[in-house]
Short mmCIF file of C-alpha atoms in Angstrom, two decimals:
data_model
loop_
_atom_site.label_atom_id
_atom_site.label_comp_id
_atom_site.label_asym_id
_atom_site.label_seq_id
_atom_site.Cartn_x
_atom_site.Cartn_y
_atom_site.Cartn_z
CA MET A 57 6.78 15.64 128.34
CA SER A 58 7.96 15.20 131.89
CA ARG A 59 7.23 11.86 133.43
CA ARG A 60 5.78 11.82 136.93
CA VAL A 61 7.40 9.39 139.34
CA ASN A 62 5.16 7.83 141.94
CA GLN A 63 6.44 8.61 145.43
CA PRO A 64 5.23 7.04 148.67
CA GLY A 65 2.86 9.06 150.78
CA PRO A 66 3.61 10.39 154.27
CA VAL A 67 1.96 7.48 156.09
CA PRO A 68 4.05 4.70 154.45
CA THR A 69 7.17 6.81 154.99
CA VAL A 70 6.46 7.22 158.70
CA LEU A 71 5.71 3.51 159.07
CA THR A 72 8.92 2.62 157.25
CA TYR A 73 11.08 4.77 159.52
CA LEU A 74 9.22 3.50 162.59
CA TRP A 75 9.89 -0.10 161.59
CA LEU A 76 13.54 0.68 160.84
CA GLY A 77 13.91 2.35 164.25
CA VAL A 78 12.45 -0.67 166.06
CA ALA A 79 14.69 -3.04 164.09
CA ALA A 80 17.76 -0.89 164.83
CA VAL A 81 17.03 -0.90 168.58
CA ALA A 82 16.53 -4.67 168.57
CA LEU A 83 19.78 -5.26 166.67
CA LEU A 84 21.94 -2.74 168.55
CA PHE A 85 20.73 -3.51 172.07
CA PRO A 86 23.06 -6.53 172.55
CA VAL A 87 26.02 -4.40 171.43
CA LEU A 88 24.94 -1.58 173.76
CA LEU A 89 24.54 -4.04 176.65
CA THR A 90 28.00 -5.46 175.97
CA VAL A 91 29.79 -2.10 175.84
CA ILE A 92 28.01 -0.49 178.79
CA GLY A 93 28.06 -3.70 180.84
CA GLY A 94 31.85 -3.60 180.96
CA PHE A 95 31.72 -0.28 182.83
CA LEU A 96 29.27 -1.50 185.48
CA PRO A 97 29.75 -3.73 188.54
CA SER A 98 28.46 -7.26 188.26
CA SER A 99 25.73 -6.58 190.81
CA ALA A 100 24.12 -4.02 188.46
CA LEU A 101 24.13 -6.55 185.61
CA LEU A 102 22.66 -9.33 187.71
CA HIS A 103 19.78 -7.09 188.77
CA GLN A 104 16.46 -7.71 186.99
CA PRO A 105 16.14 -5.72 184.79
CA PRO A 106 19.84 -4.78 184.43
CA GLN A 107 20.65 -1.31 185.76
CA LEU A 108 22.49 -0.07 182.70
CA PHE A 109 22.25 3.66 183.34
CA GLY A 110 21.71 3.91 187.07
CA GLY A 111 24.81 2.19 188.48
CA HIS A 112 28.32 3.41 189.24
CA TRP A 113 30.54 3.31 186.16
CA THR A 114 34.09 2.03 186.59
CA LEU A 115 37.04 0.74 184.57
CA ASP A 116 37.83 -2.08 187.01
CA SER A 117 36.33 -4.76 184.78
CA TYR A 118 38.40 -3.64 181.78
CA ARG A 119 41.56 -3.63 183.90
CA ALA A 120 40.75 -7.09 185.25
CA ALA A 121 40.08 -8.45 181.76
CA TRP A 122 43.27 -6.97 180.29
CA ARG A 123 45.57 -7.96 183.18
CA GLN A 124 44.19 -11.37 184.12
CA PRO A 125 47.24 -13.67 184.45
CA VAL A 126 46.03 -17.04 183.15
CA VAL A 127 45.35 -16.04 179.54
CA PRO A 128 46.54 -12.41 179.19
CA LEU A 129 44.82 -10.33 176.54
CA ALA A 130 47.84 -8.30 175.45
CA PRO A 131 49.66 -11.23 173.70
CA ALA A 132 46.30 -12.45 172.41
CA PHE A 133 45.68 -9.01 170.89
CA VAL A 134 49.05 -9.20 169.11
CA ASN A 135 48.20 -12.68 167.81
CA SER A 136 44.81 -11.52 166.51
CA LEU A 137 46.42 -8.54 164.82
CA PHE A 138 49.04 -10.82 163.25
CA VAL A 139 46.37 -13.22 161.99
CA GLY A 140 44.17 -10.43 160.60
CA LEU A 141 46.98 -8.64 158.77
CA SER A 142 48.56 -11.86 157.47
CA VAL A 143 45.27 -13.22 156.15
CA MET A 144 44.54 -9.85 154.53
CA LEU A 145 47.93 -9.70 152.77
CA GLY A 146 47.72 -13.34 151.75
CA HIS A 147 44.27 -12.89 150.25
CA LEU A 148 45.29 -9.75 148.37
CA ILE A 149 48.44 -11.29 146.86
CA THR A 150 46.97 -14.65 145.86
CA SER A 151 43.65 -13.20 144.70
CA CYS A 152 45.29 -10.51 142.55
CA LEU A 153 47.61 -12.95 140.80
CA ALA A 154 44.96 -15.62 140.28
CA ALA A 155 42.31 -13.17 139.07
CA TYR A 156 44.78 -11.58 136.64
CA ALA A 157 45.64 -14.99 135.19
CA LEU A 158 41.97 -15.91 134.82
CA VAL A 159 41.14 -12.68 132.96
CA PHE A 160 44.20 -11.72 130.90
CA LEU A 161 46.10 -14.96 130.24
CA ARG A 162 44.65 -16.94 127.36
CA SER A 163 44.29 -20.61 128.20
CA PRO A 164 41.65 -23.27 127.44
CA LEU A 165 41.66 -24.21 131.13
CA ARG A 166 40.64 -20.78 132.39
CA ARG A 167 36.97 -21.60 132.79
CA PRO A 168 37.44 -25.01 134.53
CA ILE A 169 39.99 -23.44 136.89
CA PHE A 170 37.53 -20.64 137.70
CA TRP A 171 34.85 -23.22 138.42
CA LEU A 172 37.30 -24.94 140.76
CA PHE A 173 37.78 -21.69 142.67
CA LEU A 174 34.01 -21.31 142.94
CA ALA A 175 33.73 -24.89 144.21
CA THR A 176 36.06 -24.07 147.12
CA ILE A 177 33.59 -21.42 148.29
CA MET A 178 30.83 -24.03 148.53
CA VAL A 179 32.83 -26.46 150.70
CA PRO A 180 31.71 -26.22 154.37
CA TYR A 181 34.47 -24.95 156.61
CA GLU A 182 33.88 -27.69 159.18
CA SER A 183 34.68 -30.39 156.62
CA ILE A 184 38.27 -29.21 156.14
CA VAL A 185 39.22 -28.47 159.75
CA VAL A 186 40.53 -31.98 160.47
CA PRO A 187 42.59 -32.25 157.23
CA ASN A 188 44.07 -28.82 157.92
CA ALA A 189 44.97 -29.79 161.49
CA LEU A 190 46.62 -33.02 160.30
CA PHE A 191 48.53 -31.08 157.66
CA ILE A 192 49.82 -28.57 160.21
CA ARG A 193 50.91 -31.37 162.53
CA SER A 194 52.72 -33.15 159.70
CA LEU A 195 54.73 -29.96 159.09
CA GLY A 196 55.71 -29.78 162.77
CA ILE A 197 54.66 -26.16 163.27
CA ASN A 198 52.01 -26.68 165.96
CA ASP A 199 53.78 -24.25 168.32
CA ASN A 200 54.38 -21.59 165.68
CA ARG A 201 52.23 -18.62 164.70
CA LEU A 202 52.34 -19.85 161.12
CA SER A 203 49.91 -22.58 162.12
CA LEU A 204 47.27 -19.89 162.71
CA ILE A 205 47.42 -18.47 159.18
CA LEU A 206 48.85 -21.09 156.81
CA PRO A 207 45.53 -22.70 155.74
CA PHE A 208 43.90 -19.30 155.16
CA LEU A 209 46.34 -17.38 152.96
CA ALA A 210 44.19 -17.91 149.85
CA SER A 211 40.48 -17.39 149.30
CA GLY A 212 38.25 -18.48 146.46
CA PHE A 213 35.86 -15.65 147.30
CA GLY A 214 38.62 -13.07 146.89
CA VAL A 215 39.58 -14.55 143.51
CA PHE A 216 35.95 -14.40 142.41
CA MET A 217 35.49 -10.76 143.46
CA LEU A 218 38.70 -9.51 141.86
CA ARG A 219 38.11 -11.57 138.73
CA GLN A 220 34.77 -9.80 138.32
CA ALA A 221 36.43 -6.41 138.87
CA PHE A 222 39.30 -7.12 136.47
CA ALA A 223 36.86 -8.32 133.79
CA GLN A 224 35.37 -4.80 133.64
CA PHE A 225 38.71 -3.23 132.70
CA PRO A 226 38.60 -1.89 129.11
CA GLY A 227 40.32 -4.23 126.69
CA GLU A 228 41.50 -1.32 124.57
CA LEU A 229 43.65 0.01 127.42
CA ARG A 230 45.16 -3.43 127.88
CA GLU A 231 46.04 -3.63 124.18
CA ALA A 232 47.53 -0.12 124.28
CA ALA A 233 49.69 -1.06 127.26
CA VAL A 234 50.95 -4.18 125.47
CA LEU A 235 51.82 -2.14 122.36
CA ASP A 236 53.83 0.24 124.56
CA GLY A 237 55.88 -2.70 125.86
CA CYS A 238 54.15 -3.06 129.21
CA GLY A 239 54.71 -6.49 130.75
CA HIS A 240 52.32 -8.46 132.91
CA LEU A 241 53.63 -7.36 136.31
CA ARG A 242 54.05 -3.73 135.27
CA PHE A 243 50.53 -3.63 133.86
CA LEU A 244 49.14 -5.29 137.00
CA PHE A 245 50.80 -3.03 139.56
CA THR A 246 50.87 0.31 137.73
CA ILE A 247 47.63 0.29 135.75
CA LEU A 248 45.17 -2.46 136.76
CA LEU A 249 45.39 -2.36 140.56
CA PRO A 250 45.07 1.45 140.85
CA ALA A 251 42.04 1.31 138.56
CA THR A 252 40.34 -1.33 140.72
CA ARG A 253 41.21 0.18 144.11
CA PRO A 254 37.64 -0.03 145.53
CA ALA A 255 37.55 -3.78 144.97
CA LEU A 256 40.99 -4.18 146.56
CA ILE A 257 40.02 -2.20 149.65
CA GLY A 258 36.77 -4.13 149.95
CA ILE A 259 38.63 -7.46 149.84
CA ALA A 260 41.20 -6.12 152.33
CA VAL A 261 38.55 -5.09 154.87
CA TRP A 262 36.62 -8.34 154.46
CA SER A 263 39.78 -10.47 154.77
CA PHE A 264 40.97 -8.65 157.89
CA LEU A 265 37.59 -9.17 159.54
CA GLN A 266 37.70 -12.87 158.63
CA GLY A 267 41.12 -13.27 160.25
CA TRP A 268 40.35 -11.10 163.27
CA ASN A 269 37.09 -12.89 164.11
CA MET A 270 38.53 -16.37 163.65
CA TYR A 271 37.66 -18.55 166.66
CA PHE A 272 37.26 -22.23 165.87
CA TRP A 273 40.66 -22.77 164.24
CA PRO A 274 42.73 -20.91 166.91
CA LEU A 275 40.81 -22.81 169.58
CA ILE A 276 41.97 -26.13 168.08
CA ILE A 277 45.56 -25.07 167.41
CA SER A 278 46.11 -23.24 170.73
CA SER A 279 44.51 -25.89 172.95
CA SER A 280 47.95 -27.01 174.20
CA ASN A 281 49.80 -23.69 173.87
CA ASN A 282 48.43 -20.52 175.49
CA SER A 283 50.94 -18.36 173.62
CA LEU A 284 48.93 -18.92 170.43
CA ASN A 285 45.65 -17.69 171.88
CA THR A 286 43.84 -15.00 169.92
CA LEU A 287 41.49 -12.49 171.51
CA GLN A 288 38.47 -14.67 170.81
CA THR A 289 39.89 -17.75 172.56
CA ALA A 290 41.34 -15.64 175.38
CA VAL A 291 37.98 -14.00 176.06
CA PHE A 292 36.39 -17.44 176.18
CA ALA A 293 38.87 -18.32 178.94
CA LEU A 294 37.70 -15.32 180.98
CA LYS A 295 34.48 -17.14 181.81
CA GLY A 296 36.27 -19.57 184.09
CA ASN A 297 39.28 -17.54 185.19
CA GLU A 298 37.38 -14.60 186.64
CA GLY A 299 34.76 -16.49 188.61
CA ASP A 300 32.03 -16.07 185.99
CA SER A 301 31.96 -12.30 186.46
CA PRO A 302 29.63 -10.98 183.76
CA ALA A 303 31.16 -7.50 183.86
CA VAL A 304 34.69 -8.80 183.20
CA LEU A 305 33.42 -11.07 180.43
CA LEU A 306 31.56 -8.20 178.74
CA ALA A 307 34.64 -6.00 179.05
CA GLY A 308 36.74 -8.62 177.29
CA ILE A 309 34.17 -8.98 174.52
CA THR A 310 34.12 -5.20 174.07
CA ILE A 311 37.90 -5.17 173.64
CA THR A 312 37.54 -7.64 170.78
CA LEU A 313 34.69 -5.64 169.23
CA VAL A 314 36.38 -2.23 169.11
CA PRO A 315 38.70 -2.87 166.10
CA THR A 316 35.90 -4.65 164.24
CA LEU A 317 33.40 -1.85 164.79
CA LEU A 318 35.89 0.83 163.80
CA LEU A 319 36.84 -1.04 160.64
CA VAL A 320 33.22 -1.61 159.65
CA VAL A 321 32.19 1.99 160.37
CA PHE A 322 35.06 3.61 158.48
CA GLY A 323 35.39 0.92 155.80
CA GLN A 324 31.72 0.32 155.04
CA ARG A 325 31.78 2.62 152.01
CA TRP A 326 34.72 0.73 150.52
CA LEU A 327 33.09 -2.62 151.31
CA VAL A 328 29.95 -1.68 149.40
CA ARG A 329 31.91 -0.23 146.46
CA GLY A 330 34.27 -3.20 146.36
CA PHE A 331 31.56 -5.86 146.44
CA THR A 332 29.48 -4.10 143.79
CA ALA A 333 32.43 -3.56 141.45
CA GLY A 334 31.70 -5.51 138.31
CA ALA A 335 28.09 -6.15 139.27
CA VAL A 336 26.79 -3.75 136.61
CA LYS A 337 28.31 -3.79 133.17
#
């Protein structure tokens, strides 16, 4: 006999979509104000309420933000791209190797080491900023781009996610690969990684966003060297260098948001698939 599934009526459905629409408007309005505000003169933004759709649209604020001489955004964009890509590659390499060892290498210390990785996720970021800064200074690389990425090339969260994904790989295929003479590296790069591609792409997108949106650490490292500014610290400098022009400040923020929004929009499917890999056995 067919089993009837209870479905919500039309009234709860309408109320649900109405609530979701109100929540979407409330969440997206700051983003809309930021993007549109960069195309408007400051006088339209200072008007109460802001004249978002009635003013004269122009690209002057974006040109002023990109070409301002004190902290130029072009080198800062390159630095942010370098940090994002380097952190992403570092997380992928270290997480893949560590997760493989935790899953496929037999050792009595596997579980305590895994707990240690989990413990690093629970440590507040603010508590390790000063030790990291002292470590970078002791190496003498304060004026080098390596100081922006060196403390962030490994992630306990990435190890945890890939360990969960690798643990779902069928053990029979691993045994068959070993019988065929497949070594650890060959098995990792030719069989395991292609089979867990969603998890890898999810970690890659998440790691790039972590590096791209980094603000506190570059602000500390680049305080005495403007050549190490990332987009986030350079946009913060726009507030004083452009006479507190809200349009120029919003234009600079929009420039930093564009890569993030594009990556989230086009990589959202891989993020969801990657973070749910291994969640259901």
